[in-house]
Amino acid sequence: MPHWLIEVIVVLLKGVGVAFALLTTFAYMTLVERRLLARMQIRLGPNRVGPGGLLQPLADAIKSIFKEDLRITRADQLVYTLAPLIAITCALAAFGGLPAGPPNSFFGANPWVYSLDVGVLALLALTSMGVYGIFLGGWASGSKYPLLGGLRSAAQIISYELGMGLSLLGLLMLVGSTSFRDIVAWQGAHGWMIVFQSLAFVTFLISSFAETNRTPFDLPEAEQELVAGYLTEYSAIKWALFQMAEYVNMITASALMSTLFFGGYKGPQFLNALIPGISEWPFIWLILKIAVFLFVFIWVRATLPRLRYDQLMRFGWKLLFPLALGNTMFVAFYLAYLKSWGLWPLGVVSLLGVVALIAGSDRVRPLWNQPGVRITDEAARLPGGD
Amino acid sequence: MGVLEIGRGMGVTLSKLFQKPVTVSYPEQRATIQPRFRGRHVLTRHPSNKPGEPGLEKCIGCSLCAAACPAYAIYVEAAENDPAHPTSPGERYASVYEINMLRCIFCGMCEEACPTGAVVMGNEFEMADYRYRDFVYSKEDMLVGVTGSVPQRREAARKGKPVRLGFQVPDGVRPELEGVKYE
């Protein structure tokens, strides 16, 4: 067999493996999430199917596959069917670019499916392509609520995409490369990126919540306002595919945060003294870090209420976007004129920014939440109104 | 909603993660209900003065419960008592007493209306069944001494096991349910 063919087969196998792993993780994420949410609400959660509810994802899968798939008369059948496929494909394709270990560490193969020099950009592009699934799904349903929901979700995701991309620019300028391997190597040499770019991490974290449609930004599924948003007309396996895409996006976002800000696949160095080379083991560290972030996602869902749509948009454009832009400009300025001071002042300033944000979080709230102001203005203008 | 408040809220949810859940795993664990819970009706009897024989039925067939019932769930047919072997202490007794459990809204108005305290709402709530006609409970299903609802008894007969009641009442039963034995 020629060399290139073996490579193609290996890449294909790895791709299938990643997709399979992601789908399994998705299935069990639903169970873990339901159990954790239940425990946080002092309930038990699903525990009927199988020991401890372990077969619940299987039961859900069987149910969604064999459930009646409704045919919508007014729907554009082709686009209606394609939309969930687009969503899940983009979600699954994005993950392959993330390195899960040092080169050639996975039985002599590279522990990633593809490695591009424009890694971060390609991944951001792929994840944001998922919005096509949502928007087309909403449009092709041939009904008004999904259309409104799709429009709204598209606006939300595009708005937060800006904050997400901008908050990464400082990091990319520091590293000087968009390849994930370079970013991880840089962090191995200088320390985790969270130390130098905590402000960027905060903005990135918030934008990821909005990007993956998770609480408190899960407006695409706002049942109270839009029945179920873009999902209204979907049922059975198509609906499940959308859910799948959402969860896979969540896993990708967690992996992205781990790789970009928390040292990626590298483990803590001091453990090398106990077991030599443990910090270089593939998969383990990345999976651990992903698990931590997934827990945070669930934890936040258990705590925070949903934002209103205008609050969401105002928050994104008036706070998140300027913050990320300011951070980018500051890092650019620092690197251009003050690089000789070393990296630590950058980290301190970033941390000060986060502290200022936390301290002033009640002061800046009117930026995106103006309770009652407009109502009183309008009431004052009404003749005879008080 | 400042960040610190969000942090406090996150702390609350995290602390709940380590608390013992309050869920009752119902079919395995018996549900605990309040003594004043209004469940399946019970037709009570007077205490017996002859040992070994059940006391007289309290119901005198006056139909006031049927009149008071807002859901029209109760049907009563009265008949004259046999003076030698009376069924109830009054002149008449209920020869037919039926409650349609599908119509019943468990409001307790029948209890309020009953002049003799004959119809009382008990604590039993496991009444799910498959057929419409099985939901019309008659005297045999409600008179004192009958344990469990119709579906419960049917289930017990099918499995060859004793009737299992779906509740625990912490402070014992209500005094008006005299003669009714609850586990």
XYZ file of C-alpha atoms in Angstrom:
569
model
C 0.000 0.000 0.000
C 1.332 3.430 -0.837
C 2.243 5.675 2.048
C -0.383 8.295 1.324
C -3.179 5.707 1.344
C -2.198 4.480 4.794
C -2.254 8.059 5.998
C -5.699 8.621 4.552
C -7.015 5.460 6.199
C -5.497 6.392 9.548
C -7.006 9.869 9.358
C -10.384 8.412 8.421
C -10.247 5.966 11.312
C -9.311 8.736 13.705
C -12.139 10.894 12.372
C -14.656 8.108 12.883
C -13.215 7.483 16.330
C -13.540 11.132 17.303
C -17.099 11.300 16.004
C -18.000 8.121 17.867
C -16.393 9.380 21.062
C -18.190 12.706 20.755
C -21.565 11.063 20.215
C -21.058 8.746 23.171
C -20.002 11.689 25.288
C -23.085 13.536 24.126
C -25.332 10.645 25.075
C -23.869 10.329 28.520
C -23.617 14.088 28.932
C -27.405 14.208 28.816
C -27.563 11.660 31.618
C -24.812 13.291 33.680
C -26.424 16.672 33.195
C -29.847 15.473 34.265
C -28.442 13.703 37.304
C -26.312 16.670 38.321
C -29.135 19.160 37.803
C -31.391 16.922 39.854
C -28.890 16.680 42.677
C -28.451 20.444 42.670
C -32.218 20.706 43.048
C -32.141 18.048 45.812
C -33.801 15.480 43.545
C -32.568 12.100 42.368
C -32.786 12.398 38.606
C -33.259 9.551 36.119
C -32.422 6.270 37.843
C -34.950 3.828 36.411
C -33.461 2.490 33.177
C -30.619 0.149 34.001
C -28.434 0.317 37.092
C -28.384 3.904 38.303
C -30.090 5.025 35.105
C -27.037 4.125 33.023
C -29.108 2.856 30.097
C -31.194 6.028 29.927
C -29.217 7.467 26.968
C -29.755 4.217 25.073
C -33.485 4.351 25.780
C -33.570 7.980 24.651
C -31.719 7.106 21.460
C -34.080 4.249 20.647
C -37.031 6.469 21.374
C -35.886 9.336 19.171
C -35.018 7.018 16.286
C -38.347 5.195 16.294
C -40.527 8.133 17.162
C -42.778 9.371 14.395
C -40.972 11.914 12.260
C -43.609 14.509 11.442
C -43.913 15.669 7.849
C -44.590 19.373 7.747
C -46.757 20.338 4.777
C -45.461 23.861 4.380
C -41.839 22.943 4.998
C -39.140 23.026 2.350
C -38.468 19.316 2.625
C -34.866 19.320 1.412
C -33.627 22.194 3.560
C -35.758 21.014 6.449
C -33.929 17.678 6.402
C -30.523 19.168 5.705
C -30.578 21.745 8.492
C -29.977 19.377 11.425
C -27.365 17.550 9.358
C -25.517 20.817 8.758
C -25.629 21.623 12.430
C -24.285 18.248 13.551
C -21.685 18.025 10.771
C -20.184 21.395 11.598
C -20.180 20.543 15.282
C -18.482 17.194 14.746
C -15.981 18.434 12.178
C -14.701 21.175 14.450
C -13.389 18.893 17.141
C -10.853 17.040 14.999
C -8.465 19.974 14.882
C -7.727 19.978 18.579
C -4.518 18.236 19.612
C -5.041 15.777 22.455
C -1.384 14.931 23.007
C 2.168 15.451 21.757
C 2.886 14.394 18.146
C 3.181 10.652 17.500
C 2.140 9.803 21.059
C -0.982 7.828 20.196
C 0.397 4.418 19.146
C 2.767 6.224 16.814
C -0.003 8.297 15.295
C -0.808 11.919 15.964
C -3.602 12.336 18.500
C -5.560 14.725 16.275
C -7.459 14.252 13.050
C -6.151 17.266 11.172
C -3.708 19.939 12.128
C -3.901 23.227 10.292
C -1.668 26.243 10.587
C -4.845 28.309 10.876
C -6.177 25.950 13.548
C -7.995 28.459 15.745
C -9.498 30.285 12.807
C -10.626 27.102 11.097
C -12.219 25.848 14.287
C -14.003 29.129 14.940
C -15.199 29.156 11.356
C -16.519 25.605 11.574
C -18.337 26.119 14.865
C -19.924 29.312 13.614
C -21.104 27.509 10.490
C -23.477 25.716 12.819
C -25.633 28.821 12.797
C -26.647 27.845 9.262
C -28.261 24.746 10.683
C -30.246 26.806 13.142
C -31.222 29.516 10.694
C -32.111 27.210 7.814
C -33.977 24.936 10.203
C -36.038 27.874 11.369
C -36.674 29.091 7.835
C -37.442 25.717 6.250
C -40.051 24.782 8.848
C -42.509 26.968 6.973
C -43.983 28.366 10.149
C -43.678 31.768 11.764
C -42.389 30.945 15.228
C -39.425 28.926 13.976
C -38.646 31.666 11.467
C -38.555 34.301 14.201
C -36.620 31.968 16.445
C -34.103 31.208 13.725
C -33.580 34.884 12.949
C -33.150 35.666 16.588
C -30.731 32.838 17.199
C -28.694 33.779 14.149
C -28.464 37.360 15.403
C -27.433 36.150 18.839
C -24.772 33.766 17.626
C -23.280 36.217 15.164
C -23.181 38.942 17.830
C -21.354 36.754 20.271
C -19.080 35.356 17.595
C -17.527 38.825 17.419
C -16.752 38.917 21.114
C -15.441 35.367 20.928
C -13.090 36.010 18.032
C -11.879 39.335 19.407
C -11.101 37.920 22.824
C -8.781 35.422 21.185
C -6.801 38.020 19.230
C -4.665 39.083 22.177
C -3.751 35.481 22.797
C -2.863 34.928 19.169
C -0.678 38.025 19.166
C 1.154 36.775 22.235
C 1.791 33.359 20.741
C 2.378 34.601 17.236
C 0.683 31.601 15.666
C -2.815 30.289 15.126
C -1.821 26.634 15.246
C -3.108 24.824 18.318
C 0.158 22.965 18.733
C 2.105 26.209 18.845
C -0.334 27.621 21.380
C 0.029 24.574 23.625
C 3.816 24.611 23.223
C 3.895 28.324 24.083
C 1.900 27.658 27.222
C 4.233 24.795 28.100
C 7.149 27.233 27.914
C 5.639 30.339 29.517
C 2.804 29.152 31.722
C -0.934 28.846 31.203
C -2.510 31.541 29.115
C -5.157 32.202 31.791
C -2.397 33.891 33.816
C -1.671 36.447 31.119
C -5.093 36.789 29.534
C -7.631 36.359 32.322
C -9.789 39.180 30.957
C -9.835 37.545 27.546
C -10.722 34.253 29.189
C -13.697 35.822 30.942
C -15.032 37.336 27.735
C -14.338 34.103 25.874
C -16.122 32.051 28.517
C -19.219 34.239 28.389
C -19.264 34.255 24.596
C -18.915 30.477 24.561
C -21.989 30.192 26.733
C -23.883 32.294 24.222
C -22.365 30.482 21.247
C -23.400 27.084 22.504
C -26.895 28.315 23.439
C -26.474 27.406 27.058
C -28.185 29.008 30.010
C -28.295 31.938 30.706
C -28.128 32.566 26.961
C -30.307 29.672 25.770
C -32.732 31.942 23.972
C -32.924 29.802 20.824
C -35.097 27.419 22.834
C -37.041 30.035 24.780
C -40.332 28.199 25.133
C -42.030 31.046 26.936
C -41.520 33.527 24.148
C -41.297 31.534 20.937
C -42.884 28.159 21.678
C -39.541 26.456 21.088
C -37.784 28.786 18.672
C -36.195 27.286 15.591
C -36.876 23.803 16.945
C -40.650 24.163 17.054
C -41.480 22.032 14.030
C -38.800 19.423 14.578
C -39.449 16.035 16.072
C -37.839 12.660 16.609
C -34.335 12.112 15.249
C -34.034 15.522 13.581
C -34.745 17.174 16.879
C -32.225 14.870 18.518
C -29.624 15.863 15.933
C -30.041 19.524 16.870
C -29.669 18.640 20.522
C -26.619 16.595 19.649
C -25.090 19.535 17.802
C -25.661 21.746 20.804
C -23.968 19.349 23.173
C -21.091 18.621 20.808
C -20.578 22.373 20.475
C -20.448 22.533 24.237
C -17.768 19.846 24.340
C -15.847 21.656 21.617
C -16.083 24.931 23.486
C -14.787 23.223 26.632
C -11.914 21.683 24.706
C -11.172 25.037 23.112
C -11.035 26.771 26.466
C -8.799 24.046 27.898
C -6.462 24.212 24.935
C -6.285 27.960 24.618
C -6.204 29.040 28.236
C -5.413 26.049 30.422
C -2.374 24.441 28.850
C -4.148 22.031 26.507
C -3.021 18.433 26.595
C -0.119 19.118 28.934
C -0.539 18.110 32.544
C 1.030 19.680 35.597
C 4.838 19.452 35.439
C 5.415 18.592 39.099
C 3.756 15.211 38.623
C 6.717 14.241 36.444
C 8.693 13.757 39.642
C 6.307 10.971 40.706
C 5.699 9.262 37.356
C 8.103 10.380 34.645
C 6.388 11.684 31.548
C 2.866 11.743 32.998
C 2.352 15.355 31.991
C 2.871 14.365 28.353
C 0.370 11.493 28.286
C -2.158 12.048 25.536
C -5.944 12.433 26.107
C -5.959 12.238 29.899
C -5.292 15.865 30.694
C -7.402 17.261 27.911
C -10.339 15.039 28.882
C -9.984 16.030 32.526
C -9.973 19.704 31.650
C -12.951 19.258 29.323
C -14.838 17.489 32.112
C -14.212 20.396 34.463
C -15.607 22.857 31.948
C -18.605 20.682 31.193
C -19.330 20.625 34.900
C -19.165 24.417 34.923
C -21.638 24.520 32.028
C -24.072 22.331 33.958
C -23.478 24.182 37.187
C -24.275 27.516 35.592
C -27.411 26.019 34.068
C -28.537 24.931 37.508
C -28.060 28.417 38.899
C -28.756 31.239 36.498
C -32.078 32.302 35.024
C -32.409 33.078 31.343
C -31.724 36.596 30.077
C -34.287 38.574 28.151
C -33.472 38.951 24.475
C -32.845 42.701 24.494
C -30.667 42.274 27.582
C -28.728 39.586 25.787
C -28.065 41.738 22.739
C -27.194 44.800 24.802
C -24.872 42.749 26.984
C -23.081 41.363 23.950
C -22.691 44.621 22.070
C -22.263 47.115 24.881
C -20.093 45.186 27.303
C -18.578 42.072 25.830
C -17.615 43.478 22.459
C -15.921 46.676 23.746
C -14.145 44.686 26.447
C -12.729 42.191 24.006
C -11.786 45.000 21.618
C -10.116 46.941 24.426
C -8.185 43.863 25.482
C -7.010 43.313 21.935
C -5.884 46.913 21.574
C -4.132 46.847 24.914
C -2.209 43.681 24.106
C -1.263 45.102 20.726
C -0.041 48.304 22.354
C 1.889 46.377 24.987
C 3.562 44.116 22.502
C 4.457 47.036 20.256
C 5.973 49.395 22.836
C 6.524 47.660 26.180
C 7.572 44.161 25.218
C 10.903 44.545 27.046
C 9.059 44.555 30.414
C 8.270 40.872 30.048
C 4.882 39.209 30.190
C 3.998 39.538 33.853
C 2.708 43.150 33.768
C 0.308 42.043 31.072
C -1.070 39.349 33.343
C -1.399 41.757 36.259
C -3.263 44.327 34.167
C -5.552 41.604 32.816
C -6.285 40.391 36.324
C -6.945 43.970 37.444
C -9.421 44.220 34.586
C -11.260 41.140 35.843
C -11.295 42.481 39.393
C -12.619 45.814 38.142
C -15.318 43.978 36.215
C -16.397 42.026 39.277
C -16.337 45.113 41.489
C -18.210 47.255 38.991
C -20.621 44.605 37.789
C -23.541 46.349 39.463
C -22.497 49.745 38.112
C -22.290 48.683 34.493
C -25.591 46.855 34.598
C -27.585 49.795 33.175
C -25.580 49.218 29.990
C -27.641 46.183 29.179
C -30.441 46.228 31.698
C -32.437 49.382 32.289
C -35.302 48.359 34.496
C -38.306 50.564 34.040
C -36.520 53.556 32.517
C -38.239 53.394 29.166
C -41.634 52.646 30.627
C -41.637 55.775 32.793
C -40.440 57.862 29.846
C -43.286 56.653 27.696
C -45.792 57.049 30.476
C -44.668 60.637 31.018
C -45.232 61.427 27.376
C -48.770 60.097 27.371
C -51.376 62.811 27.848
C -53.026 62.488 31.244
C -50.790 59.610 32.191
C -48.849 59.567 35.415
C -27.279 40.961 39.269
C -23.703 41.605 40.174
C -21.026 39.009 39.662
C -20.710 38.523 43.407
C -24.423 37.661 43.665
C -23.994 35.222 40.813
C -21.087 33.716 42.714
C -23.222 33.404 45.829
C -25.948 31.699 43.835
C -23.435 29.297 42.341
C -22.289 28.523 45.874
C -25.845 27.715 46.880
C -26.363 25.288 44.007
C -22.990 23.664 44.635
C -23.774 23.150 48.302
C -27.083 21.518 47.372
C -25.137 19.019 45.291
C -23.911 17.418 48.505
C -27.262 17.382 50.249
C -29.361 14.297 50.549
C -32.150 14.355 47.921
C -35.678 14.617 49.251
C -37.145 12.461 46.476
C -39.382 9.570 47.548
C -38.778 6.636 45.195
C -42.484 6.067 45.226
C -43.361 2.523 44.205
C -40.568 1.126 46.358
C -40.785 3.666 49.145
C -44.226 4.427 50.552
C -45.349 8.012 50.216
C -45.986 9.895 53.433
C -49.173 11.913 53.329
C -50.931 14.225 55.747
C -53.717 12.790 57.945
C -56.239 15.203 56.407
C -55.451 14.026 52.868
C -58.648 13.400 50.880
C -58.410 10.081 49.125
C -60.776 7.263 48.233
C -64.134 7.361 50.041
C -64.962 5.066 52.927
C -68.510 4.220 54.012
C -68.313 3.864 57.771
C -70.258 1.731 60.220
C -71.401 2.235 63.797
C -69.480 0.298 66.450
C -70.968 -3.147 66.878
C -72.513 -4.209 70.194
C -72.701 -7.873 69.202
C -69.225 -9.382 69.036
C -68.328 -11.033 65.742
C -70.895 -9.079 63.783
C -70.281 -5.850 61.921
C -72.041 -2.768 63.221
C -74.893 -1.015 61.403
C -74.071 1.105 58.388
C -74.093 4.808 59.152
C -75.547 5.662 55.745
C -79.301 6.258 55.860
C -79.729 6.805 52.125
C -80.717 10.483 52.355
C -78.866 11.451 49.125
C -77.553 14.670 50.618
C -74.067 13.730 49.480
C -75.358 13.315 45.940
C -77.048 16.711 46.179
C -73.919 18.370 47.512
C -71.614 16.770 44.990
C -70.483 19.480 42.547
C -69.310 16.891 40.035
C -72.465 14.747 40.107
C -70.299 11.758 40.885
C -72.495 10.141 43.533
C -75.596 8.045 42.952
C -77.657 6.835 45.908
C -80.726 4.633 45.874
C -82.496 4.233 49.214
C -84.617 1.290 50.408
C -86.695 0.577 53.537
C -84.893 -1.223 56.341
C -86.059 -4.684 57.308
C -87.116 -4.104 61.017
C -85.865 -7.565 62.050
C -82.457 -7.238 60.431
C -81.783 -3.533 59.911
C -78.882 -2.477 57.734
C -78.777 1.019 59.174
C -80.205 2.611 62.318
C -82.640 4.819 60.361
C -85.836 3.969 58.539
C -84.009 3.604 55.294
C -80.584 2.541 54.104
C -78.657 2.882 50.872
C -79.390 -0.138 48.746
C -77.201 1.291 45.993
C -74.366 3.651 46.705
C -72.055 4.403 43.813
C -69.343 6.960 43.259
C -67.864 7.507 39.835
C -64.214 8.016 40.636
C -63.558 9.514 37.213
C -65.950 12.355 37.970
C -65.016 12.772 41.620
C -62.888 15.838 42.246
C -62.033 14.854 45.827
C -63.398 18.097 47.217
C -64.889 16.605 50.364
C -68.332 18.206 49.989
C -70.015 14.806 50.443
C -68.283 14.492 53.802
C -69.517 17.935 54.795
C -73.055 17.243 53.691
C -73.472 13.838 55.320
C -75.685 14.153 58.456
C -74.506 10.846 59.934
C -70.822 10.963 59.020
C -71.262 7.907 56.858
C -69.225 8.885 53.837
C -65.690 9.879 54.702
C -62.726 10.455 52.476
C -59.888 8.123 53.384
C -56.180 8.251 52.723
C -55.904 5.829 49.828
C -54.881 7.276 46.478
C -53.717 4.408 44.252
C -56.747 4.166 41.971
C -55.346 4.082 38.427
C -57.034 1.489 36.209
C -57.602 0.663 32.575
C -61.369 0.469 32.005
C -63.995 3.164 32.447
C -66.545 0.861 34.024
C -64.148 -0.188 36.779
C -64.074 3.311 38.133
C -67.627 3.263 39.384
C -67.073 2.205 42.977
C -70.010 0.614 44.711
C -70.728 -0.176 48.342
C -68.561 -3.292 48.267
C -65.605 -1.153 47.324
C -66.082 1.464 50.002
C -67.678 -0.073 53.062
C -65.513 -0.388 56.157
C -63.415 -3.528 56.124
C -62.449 -3.321 52.466
C -58.735 -2.804 52.130
C -57.411 -1.041 49.078
C -59.081 0.256 45.940
C -60.445 -1.970 43.170
C -57.242 -1.862 41.088
C -55.126 -2.555 44.153
C -57.162 -5.601 45.055
C -57.086 -6.820 41.456
C -53.324 -6.407 41.317
C -52.933 -8.245 44.607
C -55.118 -11.134 43.389
C -53.140 -11.357 40.158
C -49.840 -11.547 42.001
C -51.181 -13.683 44.868
C -49.868 -11.190 47.378
C -51.606 -9.089 50.036
C -52.948 -5.670 49.065
C -50.210 -3.096 49.374
C -51.384 0.369 50.288
C -49.610 3.308 48.724
C -49.165 5.566 51.719
C -48.030 6.088 55.258
C -49.984 8.344 57.577
C -47.680 9.729 60.244
C -50.161 10.593 63.026
C -52.575 7.736 62.659
C -55.972 7.966 61.015
C -58.785 10.402 61.556
C -61.218 9.557 64.360
C -64.180 9.538 61.963
C -62.624 6.607 60.158
C -63.374 4.308 63.074
C -63.236 0.666 62.256
C -60.988 1.298 59.231
C -57.680 -0.387 59.668
C -54.695 1.207 57.948
C -51.202 -0.198 58.116
